[in-house]
Tab-separated table of C-alpha atoms and ligand atoms in Angstrom:
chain	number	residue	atom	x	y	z
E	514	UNK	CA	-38.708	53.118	161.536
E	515	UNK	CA	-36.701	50.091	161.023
E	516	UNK	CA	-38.117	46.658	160.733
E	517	UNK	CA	-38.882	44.533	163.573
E	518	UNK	CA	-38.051	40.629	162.908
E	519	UNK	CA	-40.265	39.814	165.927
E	520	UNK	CA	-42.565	36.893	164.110
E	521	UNK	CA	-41.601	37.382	161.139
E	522	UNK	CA	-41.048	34.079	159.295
E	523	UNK	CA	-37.854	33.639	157.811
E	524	UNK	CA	-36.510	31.053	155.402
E	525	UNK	CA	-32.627	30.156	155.309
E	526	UNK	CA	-31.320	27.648	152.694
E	527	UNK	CA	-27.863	26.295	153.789
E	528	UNK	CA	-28.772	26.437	157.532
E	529	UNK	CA	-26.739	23.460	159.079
E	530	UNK	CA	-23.361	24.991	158.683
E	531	UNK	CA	-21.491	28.030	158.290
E	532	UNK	CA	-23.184	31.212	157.316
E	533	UNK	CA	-26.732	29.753	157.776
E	534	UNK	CA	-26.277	28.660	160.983
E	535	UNK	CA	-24.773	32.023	162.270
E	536	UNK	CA	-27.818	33.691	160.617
E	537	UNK	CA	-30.925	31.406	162.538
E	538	UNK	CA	-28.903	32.594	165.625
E	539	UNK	CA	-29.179	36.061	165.138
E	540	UNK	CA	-32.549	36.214	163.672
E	541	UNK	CA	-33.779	33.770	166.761
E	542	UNK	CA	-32.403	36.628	169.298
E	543	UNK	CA	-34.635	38.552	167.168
E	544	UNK	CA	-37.511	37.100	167.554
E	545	UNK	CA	-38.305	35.811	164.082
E	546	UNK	CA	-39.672	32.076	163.467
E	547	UNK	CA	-37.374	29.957	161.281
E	548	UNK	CA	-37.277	27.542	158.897
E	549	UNK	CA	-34.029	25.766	158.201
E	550	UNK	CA	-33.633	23.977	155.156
E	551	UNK	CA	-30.743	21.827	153.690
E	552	UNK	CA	-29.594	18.339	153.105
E	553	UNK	CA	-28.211	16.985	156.625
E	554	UNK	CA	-31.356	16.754	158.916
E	555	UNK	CA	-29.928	15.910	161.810
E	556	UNK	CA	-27.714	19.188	161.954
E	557	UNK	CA	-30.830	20.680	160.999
E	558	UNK	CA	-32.964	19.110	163.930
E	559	UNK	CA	-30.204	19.764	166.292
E	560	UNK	CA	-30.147	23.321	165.373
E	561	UNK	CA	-34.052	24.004	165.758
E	562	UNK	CA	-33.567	21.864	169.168
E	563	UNK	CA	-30.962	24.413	170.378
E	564	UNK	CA	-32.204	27.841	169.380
E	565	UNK	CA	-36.010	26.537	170.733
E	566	UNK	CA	-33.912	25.864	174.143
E	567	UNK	CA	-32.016	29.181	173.998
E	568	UNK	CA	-34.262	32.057	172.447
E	569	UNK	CA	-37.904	30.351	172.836
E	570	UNK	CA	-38.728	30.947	169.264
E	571	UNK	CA	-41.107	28.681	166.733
E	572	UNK	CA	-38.927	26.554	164.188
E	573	UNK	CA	-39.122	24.193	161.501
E	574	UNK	CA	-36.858	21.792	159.960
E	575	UNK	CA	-36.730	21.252	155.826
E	576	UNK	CA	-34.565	18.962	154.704
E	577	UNK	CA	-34.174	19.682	150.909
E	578	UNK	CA	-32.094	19.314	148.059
E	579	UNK	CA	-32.011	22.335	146.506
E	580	UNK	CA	-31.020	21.295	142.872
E	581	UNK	CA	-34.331	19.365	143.226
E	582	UNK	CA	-36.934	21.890	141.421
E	583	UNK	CA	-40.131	19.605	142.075
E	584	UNK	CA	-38.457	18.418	145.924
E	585	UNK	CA	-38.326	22.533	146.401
E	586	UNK	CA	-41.980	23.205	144.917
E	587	UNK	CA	-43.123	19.993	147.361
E	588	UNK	CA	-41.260	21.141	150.396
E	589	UNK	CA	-42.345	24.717	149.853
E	590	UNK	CA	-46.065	23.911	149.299
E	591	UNK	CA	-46.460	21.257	152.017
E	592	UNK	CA	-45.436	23.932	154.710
E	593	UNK	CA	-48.589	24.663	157.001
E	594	UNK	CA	-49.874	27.802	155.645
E	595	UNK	CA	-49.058	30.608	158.082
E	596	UNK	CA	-45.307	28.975	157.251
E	597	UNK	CA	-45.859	29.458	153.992
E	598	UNK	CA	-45.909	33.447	153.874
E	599	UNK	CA	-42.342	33.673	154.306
E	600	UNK	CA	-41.287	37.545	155.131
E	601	UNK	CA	-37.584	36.985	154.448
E	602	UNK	CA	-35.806	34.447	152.022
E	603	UNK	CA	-31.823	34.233	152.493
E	604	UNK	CA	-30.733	31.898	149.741
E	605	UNK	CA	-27.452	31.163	151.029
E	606	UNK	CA	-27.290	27.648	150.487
E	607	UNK	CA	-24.023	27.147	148.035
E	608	UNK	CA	-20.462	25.067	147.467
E	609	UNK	CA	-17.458	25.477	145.711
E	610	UNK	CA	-15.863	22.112	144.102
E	611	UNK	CA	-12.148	21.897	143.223
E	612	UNK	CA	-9.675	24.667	142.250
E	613	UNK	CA	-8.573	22.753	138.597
E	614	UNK	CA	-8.255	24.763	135.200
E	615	UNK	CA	-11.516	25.499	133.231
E	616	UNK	CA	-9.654	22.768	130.547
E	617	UNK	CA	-9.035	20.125	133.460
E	618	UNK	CA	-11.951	20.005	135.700
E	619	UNK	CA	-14.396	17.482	136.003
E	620	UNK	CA	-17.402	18.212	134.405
E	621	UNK	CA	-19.455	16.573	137.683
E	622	UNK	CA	-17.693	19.409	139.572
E	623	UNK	CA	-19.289	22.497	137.411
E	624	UNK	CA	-23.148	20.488	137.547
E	625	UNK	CA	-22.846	20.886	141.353
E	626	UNK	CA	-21.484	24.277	141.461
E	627	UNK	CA	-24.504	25.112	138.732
E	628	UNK	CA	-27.288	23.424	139.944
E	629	UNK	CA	-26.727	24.524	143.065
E	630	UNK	CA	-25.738	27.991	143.177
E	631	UNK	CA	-27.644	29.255	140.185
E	632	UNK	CA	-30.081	26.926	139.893
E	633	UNK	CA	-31.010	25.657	143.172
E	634	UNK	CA	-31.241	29.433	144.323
E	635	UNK	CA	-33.671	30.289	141.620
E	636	UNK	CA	-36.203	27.663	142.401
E	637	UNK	CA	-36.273	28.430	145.737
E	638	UNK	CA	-36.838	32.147	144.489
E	639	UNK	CA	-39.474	30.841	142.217
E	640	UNK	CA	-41.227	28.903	144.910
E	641	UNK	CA	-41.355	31.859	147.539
E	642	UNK	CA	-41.285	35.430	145.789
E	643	UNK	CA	-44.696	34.943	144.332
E	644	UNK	CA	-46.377	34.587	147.630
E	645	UNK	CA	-44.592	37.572	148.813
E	646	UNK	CA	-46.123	39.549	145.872
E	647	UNK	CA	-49.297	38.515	146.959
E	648	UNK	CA	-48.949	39.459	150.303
E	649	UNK	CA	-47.485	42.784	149.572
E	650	UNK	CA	-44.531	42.025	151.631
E	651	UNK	CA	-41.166	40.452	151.431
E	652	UNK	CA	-37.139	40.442	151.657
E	653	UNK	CA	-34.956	38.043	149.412
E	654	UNK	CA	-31.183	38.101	150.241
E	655	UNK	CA	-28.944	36.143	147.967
E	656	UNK	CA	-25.594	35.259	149.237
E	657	UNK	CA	-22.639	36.111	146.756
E	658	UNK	CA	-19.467	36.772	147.110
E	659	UNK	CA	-16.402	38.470	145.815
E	660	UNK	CA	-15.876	36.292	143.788
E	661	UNK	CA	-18.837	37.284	141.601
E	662	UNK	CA	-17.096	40.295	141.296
E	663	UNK	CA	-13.441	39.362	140.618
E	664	UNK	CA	-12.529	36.097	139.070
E	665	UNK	CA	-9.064	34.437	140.398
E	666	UNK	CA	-7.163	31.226	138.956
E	667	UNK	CA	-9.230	27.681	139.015
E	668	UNK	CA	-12.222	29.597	140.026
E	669	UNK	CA	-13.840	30.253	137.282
E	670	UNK	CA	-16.696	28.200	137.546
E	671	UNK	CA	-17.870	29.217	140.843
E	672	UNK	CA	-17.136	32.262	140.178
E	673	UNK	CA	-19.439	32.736	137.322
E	674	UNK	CA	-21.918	31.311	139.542
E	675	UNK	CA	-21.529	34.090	141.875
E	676	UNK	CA	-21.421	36.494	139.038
E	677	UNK	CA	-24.851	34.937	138.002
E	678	UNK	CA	-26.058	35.459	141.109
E	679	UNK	CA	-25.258	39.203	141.439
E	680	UNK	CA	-27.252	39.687	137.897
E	681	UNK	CA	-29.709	36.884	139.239
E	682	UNK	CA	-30.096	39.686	141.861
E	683	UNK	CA	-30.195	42.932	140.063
E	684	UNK	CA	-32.531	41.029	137.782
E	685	UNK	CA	-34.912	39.983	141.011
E	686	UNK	CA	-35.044	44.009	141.617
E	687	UNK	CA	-36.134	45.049	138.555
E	688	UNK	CA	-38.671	43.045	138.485
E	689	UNK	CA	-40.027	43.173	141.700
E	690	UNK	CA	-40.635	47.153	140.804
E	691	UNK	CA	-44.019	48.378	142.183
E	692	UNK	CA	-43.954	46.054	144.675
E	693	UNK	CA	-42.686	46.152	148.570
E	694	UNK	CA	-40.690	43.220	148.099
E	695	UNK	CA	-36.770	43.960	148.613
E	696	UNK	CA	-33.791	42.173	147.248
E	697	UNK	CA	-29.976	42.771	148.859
E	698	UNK	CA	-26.703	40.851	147.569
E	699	UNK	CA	-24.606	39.536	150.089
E	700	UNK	CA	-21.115	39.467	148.888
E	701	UNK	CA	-17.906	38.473	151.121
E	702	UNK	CA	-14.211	38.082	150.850
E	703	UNK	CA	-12.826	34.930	152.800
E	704	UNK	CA	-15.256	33.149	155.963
E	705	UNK	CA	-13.974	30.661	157.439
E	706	UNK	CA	-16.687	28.015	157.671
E	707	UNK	CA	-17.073	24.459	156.372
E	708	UNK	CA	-17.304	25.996	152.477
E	709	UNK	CA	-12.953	24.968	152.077
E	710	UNK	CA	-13.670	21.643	153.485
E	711	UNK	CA	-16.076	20.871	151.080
E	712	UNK	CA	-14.074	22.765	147.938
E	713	UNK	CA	-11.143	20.265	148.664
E	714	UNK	CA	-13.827	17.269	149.495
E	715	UNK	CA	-12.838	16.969	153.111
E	716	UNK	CA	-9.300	17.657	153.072
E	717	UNK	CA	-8.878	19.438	156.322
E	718	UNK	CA	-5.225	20.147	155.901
E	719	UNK	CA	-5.263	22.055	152.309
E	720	UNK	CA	-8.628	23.691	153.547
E	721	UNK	CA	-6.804	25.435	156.530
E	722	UNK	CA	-4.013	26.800	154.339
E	723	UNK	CA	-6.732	28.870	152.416
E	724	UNK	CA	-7.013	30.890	156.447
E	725	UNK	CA	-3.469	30.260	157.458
E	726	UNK	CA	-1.473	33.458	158.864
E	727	UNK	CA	-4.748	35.961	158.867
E	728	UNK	CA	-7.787	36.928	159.867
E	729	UNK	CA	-10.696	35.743	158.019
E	730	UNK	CA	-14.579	36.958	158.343
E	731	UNK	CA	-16.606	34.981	160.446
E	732	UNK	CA	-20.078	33.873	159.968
E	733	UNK	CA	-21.512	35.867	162.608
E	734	UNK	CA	-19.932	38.819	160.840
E	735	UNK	CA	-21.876	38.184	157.793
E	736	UNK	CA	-25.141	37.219	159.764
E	737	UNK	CA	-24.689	40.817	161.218
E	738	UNK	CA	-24.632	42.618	157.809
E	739	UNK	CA	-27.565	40.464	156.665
E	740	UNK	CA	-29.622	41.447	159.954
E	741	UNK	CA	-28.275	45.384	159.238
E	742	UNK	CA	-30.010	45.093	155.642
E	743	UNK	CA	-33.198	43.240	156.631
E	744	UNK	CA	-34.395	45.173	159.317
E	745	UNK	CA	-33.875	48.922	157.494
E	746	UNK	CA	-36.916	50.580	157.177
E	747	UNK	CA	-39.500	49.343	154.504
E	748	UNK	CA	-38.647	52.132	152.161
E	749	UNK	CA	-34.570	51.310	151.820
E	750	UNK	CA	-33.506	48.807	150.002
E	751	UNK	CA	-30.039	47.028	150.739
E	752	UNK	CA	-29.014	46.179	147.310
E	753	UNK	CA	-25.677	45.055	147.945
E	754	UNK	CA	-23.263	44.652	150.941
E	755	UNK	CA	-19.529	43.906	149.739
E	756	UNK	CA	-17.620	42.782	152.837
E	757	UNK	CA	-13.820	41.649	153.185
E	758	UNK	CA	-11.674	41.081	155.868
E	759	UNK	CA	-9.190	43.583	156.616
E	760	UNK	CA	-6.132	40.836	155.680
E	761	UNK	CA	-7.878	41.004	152.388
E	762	UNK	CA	-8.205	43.515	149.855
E	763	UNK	CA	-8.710	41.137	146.083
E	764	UNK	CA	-9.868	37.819	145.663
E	765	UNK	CA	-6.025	36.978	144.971
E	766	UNK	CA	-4.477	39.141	147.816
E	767	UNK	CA	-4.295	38.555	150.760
E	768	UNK	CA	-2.150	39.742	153.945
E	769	UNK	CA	-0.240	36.609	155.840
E	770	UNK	CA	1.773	36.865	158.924
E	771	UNK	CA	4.802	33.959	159.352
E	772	UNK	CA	2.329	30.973	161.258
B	770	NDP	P1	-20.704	25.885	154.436
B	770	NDP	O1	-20.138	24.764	153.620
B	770	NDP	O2	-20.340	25.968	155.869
B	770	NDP	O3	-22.305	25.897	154.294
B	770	NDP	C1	-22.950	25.646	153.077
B	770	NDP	C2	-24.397	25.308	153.341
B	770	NDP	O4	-25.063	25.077	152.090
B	770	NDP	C3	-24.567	24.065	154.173
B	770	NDP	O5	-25.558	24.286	155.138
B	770	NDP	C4	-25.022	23.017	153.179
B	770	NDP	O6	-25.877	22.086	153.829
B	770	NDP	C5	-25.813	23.890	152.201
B	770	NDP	N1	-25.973	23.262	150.907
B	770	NDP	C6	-25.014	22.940	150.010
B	770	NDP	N2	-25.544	22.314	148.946
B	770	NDP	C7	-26.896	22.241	149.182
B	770	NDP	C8	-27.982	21.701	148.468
B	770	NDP	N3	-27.817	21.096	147.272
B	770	NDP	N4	-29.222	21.802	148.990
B	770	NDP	C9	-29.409	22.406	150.188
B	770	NDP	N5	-28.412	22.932	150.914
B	770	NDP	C10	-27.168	22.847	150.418
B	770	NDP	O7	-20.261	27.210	153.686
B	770	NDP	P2	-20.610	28.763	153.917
B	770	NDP	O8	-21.439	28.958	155.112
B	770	NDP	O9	-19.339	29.483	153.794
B	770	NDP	O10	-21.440	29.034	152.590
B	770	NDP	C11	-22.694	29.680	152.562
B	770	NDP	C12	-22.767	30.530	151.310
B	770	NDP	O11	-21.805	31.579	151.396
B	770	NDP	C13	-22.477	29.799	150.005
B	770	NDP	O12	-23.394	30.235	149.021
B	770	NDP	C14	-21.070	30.252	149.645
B	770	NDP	O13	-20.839	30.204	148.271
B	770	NDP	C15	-21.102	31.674	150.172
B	770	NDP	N6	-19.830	32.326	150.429
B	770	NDP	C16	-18.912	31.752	151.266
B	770	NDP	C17	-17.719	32.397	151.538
B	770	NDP	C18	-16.645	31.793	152.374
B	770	NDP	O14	-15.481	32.230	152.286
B	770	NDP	N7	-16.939	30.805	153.203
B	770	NDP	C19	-17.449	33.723	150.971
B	770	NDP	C20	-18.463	34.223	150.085
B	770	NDP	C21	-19.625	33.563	149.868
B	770	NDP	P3	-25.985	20.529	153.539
B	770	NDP	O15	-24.631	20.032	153.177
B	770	NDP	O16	-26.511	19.987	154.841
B	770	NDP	O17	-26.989	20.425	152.437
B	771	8X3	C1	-16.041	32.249	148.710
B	771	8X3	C2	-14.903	33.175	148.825
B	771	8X3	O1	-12.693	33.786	147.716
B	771	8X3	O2	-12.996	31.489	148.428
B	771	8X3	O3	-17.013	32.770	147.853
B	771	8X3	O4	-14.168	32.340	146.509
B	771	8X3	S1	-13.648	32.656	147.801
């Protein structure tokens, strides 16, 4: 039997853009009751404002940081308590800074990347997968991406973060052995979101080129896999979904047609 989402309470990191925000939709028409954490609160509020309006369901904001271990512990602990027993975690929340050489990039660029693709995705892991154990019942899905699996020039940074996430992942499973609680990597080629925007520090221009002349993923294509993995019945675990677009086929290759 697969797994219903009605009521179930689900926590997404990163949910005022991109990714995130395509993944509250679909787990609203769902059913599920959200919480939607990350640092702008007013895209945050305006997002719990507009699925209340459209699907009816029970939301709440969290506006967190989440390199911030004790700000993640505080947020986590100071939900009301039937918020706290969070069925799903999707720890999605993540950047990419810069495209420069690993001999020319500025070190502030790798802390970010770190502390808040590796690091900020284990403390939220820390803060929720214990209560899951002792409930007997839980789903963590950690957003990677290919390039965790393939490294490609200036990258190398981020992409050892997403690297460290895929082994943050397997790592997750083999300890949660014995238990219920399931663990799925998320790992796609090219989305266009905000995530190129933010790489090149808001230069729209260079961040279109990165989508120029194909046909990139879009969020709602990711937030479909996600859904496929999280609502397979309790006995099949997801463990990783590896999704390109078709204009893609290596972190370096990609298919362009004259713009
Ligand atoms: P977006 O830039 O659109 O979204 C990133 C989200 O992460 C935002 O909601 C942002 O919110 C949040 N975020 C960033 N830093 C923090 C922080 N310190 N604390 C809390 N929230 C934070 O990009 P995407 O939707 O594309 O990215 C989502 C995930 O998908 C990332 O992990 C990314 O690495 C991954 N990914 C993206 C791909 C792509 O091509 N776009 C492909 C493969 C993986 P706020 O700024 O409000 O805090
Ligand atoms: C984001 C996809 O190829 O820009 O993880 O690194 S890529």
């Amino acid at each position: 039997m697969t797994t219903s989402l009605a009521h179930q309470c689900i926590l997404i990191t990163g949910a005022s853009s991109g990714i995130g925000t395509a993944c509250a939709h679909f787990f609203a028409q769902a059913g599920a009751r959200l919480i939607l954490a990350a640092r702008r609160r007013e895209k945050l509020e305006a997002l719990a404002e507009a699925l209340q309006k459209r699907y009816q369901i029970q939301t709440r904001s969290l506006p967190l940081d989440v390199q911030d271990s004790e700000a993640v512990m505080t947020a986590i602990e100071s939900l009301p308590a039937d918020w706290q027993a969070i069925d799903v975690l999707v720890n999605n929340a993540g950047l990419s800074r810069g495209l420069d050489k690993q001999y020319e990039a500025p070190l502030q660029d790798w802390e970010e990347m770190i502390d808040t693709n590796i690091k900020g995705l284990l403390y939220v892991t820390r803060a929720v997968v214990p209560g899951m154990v002792a409930r007997g019942q839980g789903h963590v899905v950690n957003i990677g991406s290919i390039a965790g699996r393939q490294t490609y020039p200036g990258g190398s940074v981020y992409c050892a973060t997403k690297a460290a996430v895929k082994s943050l992942s397997e790592g997750l499973k083999l300890d949660l052995l014995g238990t219920p609680v399931r663990v799925t990597n998320i790992e796609p080629g090219l989305v266009e979101t905000e995530f190129s925007t933010v790489r090149f520090r808001g230069d729209g221009d260079r961040a279109q080129t990165v989508y120029q002349g194909m046909t990139p993923l879009t969020p709602d294509d990711i937030a479909d896999a996600i859904l496929y993995a999280i609502t397979r019945p309790a006995h099949v675990n997801i463990s990783e979904i590896f999704l390109m677009p078709t204009d893609q086929s290596s972190a370096t290759l990609v298919h362009r047609r004259p713009t």
